[in-house]
Amino acid sequence: MPSRRRFLSAASLAATGLALAPLAACSRDAAAPVSAPATAPPSPPPANANAGTLIARAIPSTGETVPVIGAGTSGSYEIALDSPDFARLQETIKVFFDGGATLFDTAPNYTNADEVLGALLAAGGWRERCFLATKIAADDRAAMEAQWAETQRRLRTDRVELLQVHNLRALDIAWPYARQLKQAGATRYIGLTHYLESGHAALVEAMRAHRPDFVQVNYSVNAPQAAQTVLPVAQELGIAVLINRAFDDGKLFARVKDMTLPAWAADVGVTSWSQLFLKFAISHPAVTAVIPATGRPDRQADQLRAGSGPLLSEAQQAELVAQFA
Ligand SMILES: NC(=O)c1ccc[n+]([C@@H]2O[C@H](COP(=O)([O-])OP(=O)(O)OC[C@H]3O[C@@H](n4cnc5c(N)ncnc54)[C@H](OP(=O)(O)O)[C@@H]3O)[C@@H](O)[C@H]2O)c1
């Protein structure tokens, strides 16, 4: 494992009264808090009692596994650092990691979500447990380089696990840059994302041309088209898949407000619509993990319950697609 620089020396950290985030089993350097908001200092993460209960899936390009339930940060993590919302997110992220989950997805253009996530990971000492995914979202090389420098500052780390080209933006420039960062050890994996059906054809074309480690795409009971487009190609090419918008950006909850769960839900261990929408996503065999967003600890706990027990049969998946079409 290559040695990596830290942003602040131990001496300068000591001068600010901050401790380094504790190192977990992983041998890579821990992230160094730059300026944590007014929260308790980092303490060692608690024993992970629930780790292992979540289903884990292998990333085809390496065989490394990640739990099937991850988290997104769009909207739900776009909060003020010095607000009560930050304390609520501290509870939420604790539920996430204590439950055995690891994968977080963010982006430099979700206003300040990456800065909030960086602060939360540092404050809780979670960075080494986190499989951290972010994006390149800029139009030229100079802007991409400046953005990556800012990303490291905001996430309080000098490397991520996954760097994705956001919505294929400026792909001809962004992809060579992503590959270069991977070669330099700044990211373990590189990927491509989209979130609209209208982007699936271009995403498939780019998957065939560039063979990314990961692809990220929208897939939900009311937008299941990826099962005909991106997902089979990912299986064919051996590309890991992250699912975004499994709740259609939250809109699905309004649709099920007065609806009862299918009679068979208990047979697959499902007790809420949130769990059912997530279980739908992870029941496709191409899917590596789903990354729902929430800023609430109760909803986070509920989401994690989708990551164990039986998956949905093809008939159950088809029934949901017909119901929400
Ligand atoms: N192009 C791209 O690369 C791209 C595009 C879209 C998304 N993404 C990634 O994918 C992640 C997920 O997508 P998304 O955030 O757009 O949508 P989503 O996960 O489908 O929905 C998130 C929304 O659902 C709400 N929610 C969660 N649980 C709920 C419950 N039990 N009842 C009612 N509302 C609930 C959340 O609000 P609360 O916080 O209040 O719970 C949030 O507003 C993003 O955060 C981002 O990381 C990437």
Coordinates of C-alpha atoms and ligand atoms in Angstrom, one line a residue:
M1 CA 0.0 0.0 0.0
P2 CA 1.6 3.3 -1.0
S3 CA 2.2 5.8 1.8
R4 CA 0.0 8.9 1.6
R5 CA 0.4 12.4 2.8
R6 CA -1.8 13.9 5.4
F7 CA -3.2 17.3 5.1
L8 CA -2.2 18.4 8.6
S9 CA 0.8 17.2 10.5
A10 CA 0.2 15.6 13.9
A11 CA 1.9 18.7 15.4
S12 CA -0.5 21.1 13.8
L13 CA -3.4 18.9 14.7
A14 CA -2.3 18.9 18.3
A15 CA -2.0 22.6 18.2
T16 CA -5.7 22.8 17.2
G17 CA -6.7 20.3 19.9
L18 CA -7.9 17.8 17.4
A19 CA -7.0 14.2 17.3
L20 CA -6.5 12.1 14.2
A21 CA -9.4 9.9 13.3
P22 CA -8.7 6.4 14.7
L23 CA -7.3 3.8 12.3
A24 CA -9.5 0.7 11.9
A25 CA -8.4 -2.6 10.4
C26 CA -7.5 -1.0 7.1
S27 CA -3.9 0.0 6.8
R28 CA -4.5 3.1 4.6
D29 CA -4.0 6.5 6.3
A30 CA -6.9 7.8 8.3
A31 CA -8.5 11.1 7.3
A32 CA -7.3 14.0 9.3
P33 CA -9.9 16.4 10.6
V34 CA -9.2 19.9 9.5
S35 CA -11.7 21.9 11.5
A36 CA -14.5 19.8 13.0
P37 CA -17.7 21.7 13.9
A38 CA -18.7 22.0 17.5
T39 CA -19.1 18.3 18.3
A40 CA -17.6 15.8 20.7
P41 CA -14.0 14.9 19.7
P42 CA -13.6 11.6 17.7
S43 CA -13.7 8.5 19.8
P44 CA -12.9 5.0 18.5
P45 CA -15.8 3.5 16.6
P46 CA -17.8 1.0 18.7
A47 CA -17.6 -2.7 18.0
N48 CA -19.6 -3.4 15.0
A49 CA -22.2 -5.8 16.5
N50 CA -24.3 -5.9 13.3
A51 CA -21.5 -6.2 10.8
G52 CA -22.0 -9.3 8.7
T53 CA -25.8 -9.4 8.8
L54 CA -26.0 -7.2 5.7
I55 CA -25.7 -9.0 2.4
A56 CA -22.4 -8.1 0.7
R57 CA -21.7 -8.3 -3.0
A58 CA -18.4 -8.5 -4.9
I59 CA -17.0 -5.7 -7.1
P60 CA -16.3 -7.7 -10.3
S61 CA -13.0 -6.0 -11.1
T62 CA -11.3 -7.0 -7.8
G63 CA -13.6 -9.3 -5.8
E64 CA -13.6 -6.8 -2.9
T65 CA -17.1 -6.9 -1.3
V66 CA -19.4 -4.1 -0.2
P67 CA -22.7 -4.3 1.7
V68 CA -25.7 -4.0 -0.5
I69 CA -27.2 -1.0 1.4
G70 CA -25.2 2.2 1.1
A71 CA -26.2 5.9 1.3
G72 CA -26.5 8.9 -0.8
T73 CA -26.0 12.5 0.3
S74 CA -28.0 14.6 -2.2
G75 CA -30.5 16.8 -0.4
S76 CA -30.4 14.9 2.9
Y77 CA -26.8 16.0 3.7
E78 CA -27.1 19.5 2.3
I79 CA -27.4 21.2 5.7
A80 CA -25.6 23.8 7.8
L81 CA -22.6 22.5 9.7
D82 CA -23.5 24.4 12.8
S83 CA -27.2 23.5 12.9
P84 CA -29.3 20.9 14.8
D85 CA -29.5 19.1 11.5
F86 CA -25.8 18.2 11.9
A87 CA -26.5 16.5 15.2
R88 CA -29.3 14.6 13.6
L89 CA -27.0 13.4 10.8
Q90 CA -24.4 12.3 13.4
E91 CA -27.1 10.0 14.8
T92 CA -28.0 8.9 11.3
I93 CA -24.4 8.1 10.3
K94 CA -23.9 6.2 13.5
V95 CA -26.9 4.0 12.8
F96 CA -25.4 3.4 9.3
F97 CA -22.0 2.3 10.4
D98 CA -23.1 0.5 13.5
G99 CA -25.5 -1.5 11.2
G100 CA -22.5 -2.7 9.2
A101 CA -23.0 -0.4 6.1
T102 CA -20.0 1.3 4.6
L103 CA -20.7 2.8 1.2
F104 CA -21.4 6.6 0.9
D105 CA -21.9 8.4 -2.4
T106 CA -21.5 12.2 -2.7
A107 CA -20.6 14.8 -5.3
P108 CA -18.9 18.2 -5.4
N109 CA -22.0 19.7 -6.8
Y110 CA -24.5 18.7 -4.1
T111 CA -23.9 22.2 -2.6
N112 CA -22.1 21.4 0.7
A113 CA -23.0 17.8 1.1
D114 CA -19.4 16.5 0.7
E115 CA -18.2 19.0 3.3
V116 CA -20.9 17.8 5.7
L117 CA -20.0 14.2 5.0
G118 CA -16.3 14.9 5.5
A119 CA -17.0 16.6 8.9
L120 CA -19.3 13.6 10.0
L121 CA -16.7 11.0 9.0
A122 CA -14.0 12.9 10.9
A123 CA -16.1 13.6 14.0
G124 CA -17.2 10.0 14.3
G125 CA -13.8 8.4 13.3
W126 CA -15.6 6.6 10.5
R127 CA -13.4 7.4 7.5
E128 CA -11.4 4.1 7.5
R129 CA -14.6 2.1 7.6
C130 CA -16.2 4.1 4.8
F131 CA -16.1 3.1 1.1
L132 CA -16.2 6.7 -0.1
A133 CA -17.5 7.5 -3.6
T134 CA -17.6 10.9 -5.1
K135 CA -17.6 12.4 -8.6
I136 CA -15.9 14.6 -11.2
A137 CA -18.3 17.2 -12.4
A138 CA -16.6 19.9 -14.5
D139 CA -16.1 21.0 -18.1
D140 CA -12.4 21.2 -18.6
R141 CA -9.2 19.8 -17.2
A142 CA -8.2 22.9 -15.1
A143 CA -11.6 23.0 -13.5
M144 CA -11.4 19.2 -12.8
E145 CA -8.1 19.5 -11.1
A146 CA -9.3 22.4 -9.0
Q147 CA -12.4 20.5 -8.1
W148 CA -10.4 17.4 -7.1
A149 CA -8.2 19.5 -4.8
E150 CA -11.3 21.0 -3.2
T151 CA -13.0 17.6 -2.9
Q152 CA -10.0 16.4 -0.9
R153 CA -10.2 19.4 1.4
R154 CA -14.0 19.1 1.9
L155 CA -14.0 15.3 2.4
R156 CA -10.9 15.6 4.6
T157 CA -9.0 12.8 2.8
D158 CA -6.4 12.5 0.1
R159 CA -8.0 9.6 -1.6
V160 CA -11.4 8.0 -2.2
E161 CA -12.5 4.5 -3.0
L162 CA -14.5 5.4 -6.1
L163 CA -14.4 8.4 -8.4
Q164 CA -17.2 8.7 -10.9
V165 CA -17.7 10.9 -13.9
H166 CA -21.0 12.7 -13.1
N167 CA -23.7 12.1 -15.8
L168 CA -20.9 11.5 -18.4
R169 CA -20.1 15.2 -18.2
A170 CA -17.1 16.2 -20.5
L171 CA -16.3 12.5 -20.6
D172 CA -13.5 12.8 -23.2
I173 CA -11.6 15.0 -20.7
A174 CA -12.9 13.5 -17.5
W175 CA -12.2 9.8 -18.2
P176 CA -8.5 10.2 -18.9
Y177 CA -8.2 12.3 -15.8
A178 CA -10.1 9.7 -13.7
R179 CA -7.7 7.0 -15.0
Q180 CA -4.7 9.1 -14.2
L181 CA -6.0 9.6 -10.6
K182 CA -6.5 5.9 -10.3
Q183 CA -3.0 5.2 -11.5
A184 CA -1.7 7.7 -8.9
G185 CA -3.6 5.8 -6.1
A186 CA -6.0 8.7 -5.5
T187 CA -8.9 6.4 -6.1
R188 CA -9.2 2.6 -6.0
Y189 CA -12.0 2.5 -8.6
I190 CA -13.4 4.7 -11.4
G191 CA -16.9 4.8 -12.7
L192 CA -19.6 6.6 -14.7
T193 CA -23.1 7.8 -13.6
H194 CA -26.4 8.9 -14.9
Y195 CA -29.9 9.3 -13.4
L196 CA -32.3 9.5 -16.3
E197 CA -33.6 7.0 -18.8
S198 CA -32.7 9.4 -21.5
G199 CA -29.0 8.9 -20.5
H200 CA -29.0 5.1 -20.6
A201 CA -28.0 4.7 -24.2
A202 CA -25.0 7.0 -23.8
L203 CA -24.1 5.3 -20.6
V204 CA -24.1 1.9 -22.2
E205 CA -22.0 3.2 -25.1
A206 CA -19.5 4.6 -22.6
M207 CA -19.5 1.4 -20.6
R208 CA -18.5 -0.6 -23.7
A209 CA -15.9 2.0 -24.7
H210 CA -14.2 2.5 -21.3
R211 CA -15.0 -0.6 -19.2
P212 CA -15.3 1.3 -15.9
D213 CA -15.1 -0.5 -12.5
F214 CA -18.5 0.9 -11.6
V215 CA -21.6 2.3 -13.2
Q216 CA -24.3 4.2 -11.2
V217 CA -27.8 4.4 -12.6
N218 CA -31.4 5.1 -11.6
Y219 CA -33.6 2.0 -11.0
S220 CA -36.9 1.8 -9.1
V221 CA -40.3 0.2 -9.1
N222 CA -41.7 3.1 -11.2
A223 CA -38.5 3.5 -13.4
P224 CA -37.3 0.0 -14.1
Q225 CA -35.9 0.6 -17.6
A226 CA -32.3 0.0 -16.5
A227 CA -33.2 -3.7 -16.3
Q228 CA -33.4 -3.6 -20.1
T229 CA -30.5 -1.3 -20.8
V230 CA -27.6 -0.7 -18.3
L231 CA -27.9 -3.7 -16.0
P232 CA -27.5 -6.5 -18.5
V233 CA -24.5 -4.8 -20.0
A234 CA -23.0 -4.4 -16.6
Q235 CA -23.4 -8.1 -16.0
E236 CA -22.0 -8.9 -19.4
L237 CA -18.9 -6.7 -18.9
G238 CA -18.3 -7.4 -15.2
I239 CA -19.0 -3.9 -14.0
A240 CA -20.2 -3.1 -10.5
V241 CA -23.5 -1.3 -10.2
L242 CA -24.7 1.4 -7.8
I243 CA -28.5 2.2 -7.9
N244 CA -29.6 5.8 -7.3
R245 CA -33.1 7.2 -6.9
A246 CA -34.6 3.9 -5.6
F247 CA -37.3 6.1 -4.0
D248 CA -37.6 8.3 -7.1
D249 CA -36.1 11.1 -5.0
G250 CA -38.7 10.4 -2.3
K251 CA -41.7 10.8 -4.6
L252 CA -42.6 7.1 -4.2
F253 CA -43.6 7.6 -0.5
A254 CA -46.4 10.0 -1.5
R255 CA -47.8 7.3 -3.8
V256 CA -47.8 4.6 -1.1
K257 CA -49.2 6.9 1.7
D258 CA -52.5 5.0 2.0
M259 CA -51.4 1.7 0.5
T260 CA -50.8 -1.5 2.4
L261 CA -47.8 -3.7 1.6
P262 CA -48.3 -6.7 -0.7
A263 CA -49.5 -9.8 1.2
W264 CA -46.2 -11.6 0.5
A265 CA -44.0 -8.8 2.1
A266 CA -43.6 -10.6 5.4
D267 CA -42.3 -13.7 3.5
V268 CA -39.3 -11.7 2.3
G269 CA -38.8 -10.0 5.8
V270 CA -40.2 -6.7 4.6
T271 CA -42.2 -4.5 7.0
S272 CA -42.1 -1.1 5.3
W273 CA -42.4 0.4 1.8
S274 CA -38.8 1.8 2.2
Q275 CA -37.5 -1.7 2.7
L276 CA -39.6 -3.0 -0.2
F277 CA -38.3 -0.3 -2.7
L278 CA -34.7 -1.1 -1.7
K279 CA -35.2 -4.8 -1.8
F280 CA -36.6 -4.4 -5.3
A281 CA -33.3 -2.7 -6.3
I282 CA -30.9 -5.2 -4.8
S283 CA -33.0 -8.2 -6.1
H284 CA -31.6 -7.6 -9.6
P285 CA -28.5 -9.8 -9.9
A286 CA -26.4 -7.1 -11.6
V287 CA -26.8 -4.7 -8.6
T288 CA -23.9 -4.3 -6.2
A289 CA -25.4 -1.8 -3.8
V290 CA -28.2 0.7 -3.6
I291 CA -27.5 4.2 -2.3
P292 CA -30.7 5.7 -0.8
A293 CA -30.5 9.1 0.9
T294 CA -31.9 10.0 4.3
G295 CA -31.0 12.4 7.0
R296 CA -33.1 10.7 9.7
P297 CA -31.8 8.0 12.0
D298 CA -35.2 6.1 12.1
R299 CA -35.3 5.9 8.3
Q300 CA -31.7 4.9 8.2
A301 CA -32.3 2.0 10.5
D302 CA -35.3 1.0 8.4
Q303 CA -33.3 1.1 5.2
L304 CA -30.7 -1.2 6.7
R305 CA -33.4 -3.9 7.4
A306 CA -33.7 -4.2 3.6
G307 CA -30.2 -5.6 3.3
S308 CA -30.8 -9.0 4.8
G309 CA -33.1 -12.0 4.4
P310 CA -34.7 -13.3 1.2
L311 CA -34.7 -11.3 -2.0
L312 CA -37.7 -10.8 -4.2
S313 CA -38.6 -13.4 -6.8
E314 CA -38.9 -12.4 -10.5
A315 CA -42.7 -12.6 -10.1
Q316 CA -42.7 -10.3 -7.1
Q317 CA -40.5 -7.8 -8.9
A318 CA -42.8 -7.9 -12.0
E319 CA -45.8 -7.4 -9.7
L320 CA -44.3 -4.2 -8.3
V321 CA -43.4 -2.9 -11.7
A322 CA -46.9 -3.5 -12.9
Q323 CA -48.4 -1.8 -9.8
F324 CA -46.2 1.3 -10.1
A325 CA -46.1 1.7 -13.9
Ligands
LIG1 N1 -26.3 11.6 -11.5 C1 -26.0 11.1 -10.4 O1 -24.8 10.7 -10.3 C2 -27.0 10.9 -9.3 C3 -28.3 11.4 -9.5 C4 -29.2 11.2 -8.5 C5 -28.8 10.7 -7.3 N2 -27.5 10.3 -7.1 C6 -27.1 9.6 -5.8 O2 -28.0 8.7 -5.4 C7 -28.5 9.1 -4.1 C8 -30.0 8.7 -4.0 O3 -30.8 9.4 -4.9 P1 -31.7 10.6 -4.4 O4 -31.2 11.2 -3.2 O5 -31.9 11.5 -5.6 O6 -33.1 9.9 -4.2 P2 -33.7 8.7 -3.3 O7 -32.7 8.0 -2.5 O8 -34.6 8.0 -4.2 O9 -34.7 9.6 -2.3 C9 -34.2 10.3 -1.2 C10 -35.3 11.1 -0.6 O10 -36.2 10.2 0.0 C11 -36.6 10.7 1.3 N3 -36.9 9.6 2.2 C12 -36.0 8.6 2.5 N4 -36.7 7.7 3.3 C13 -37.9 8.1 3.4 C14 -39.1 7.6 4.1 N5 -39.1 6.5 4.8 N6 -40.3 8.3 4.0 C15 -40.3 9.5 3.3 N7 -39.3 10.0 2.6 C16 -38.1 9.3 2.7 C17 -35.3 11.5 1.8 O11 -35.7 12.5 2.7 P3 -35.1 12.5 4.2 O12 -33.7 12.9 4.1 O13 -36.0 13.5 4.9 O14 -35.3 11.1 4.8 C18 -34.8 12.1 0.5 O15 -35.5 13.3 0.2 C19 -28.2 10.6 -4.0 O16 -28.3 11.0 -2.7 C20 -26.9 10.7 -4.7 O17 -25.9 10.3 -3.8 C21 -26.6 10.4 -8.1

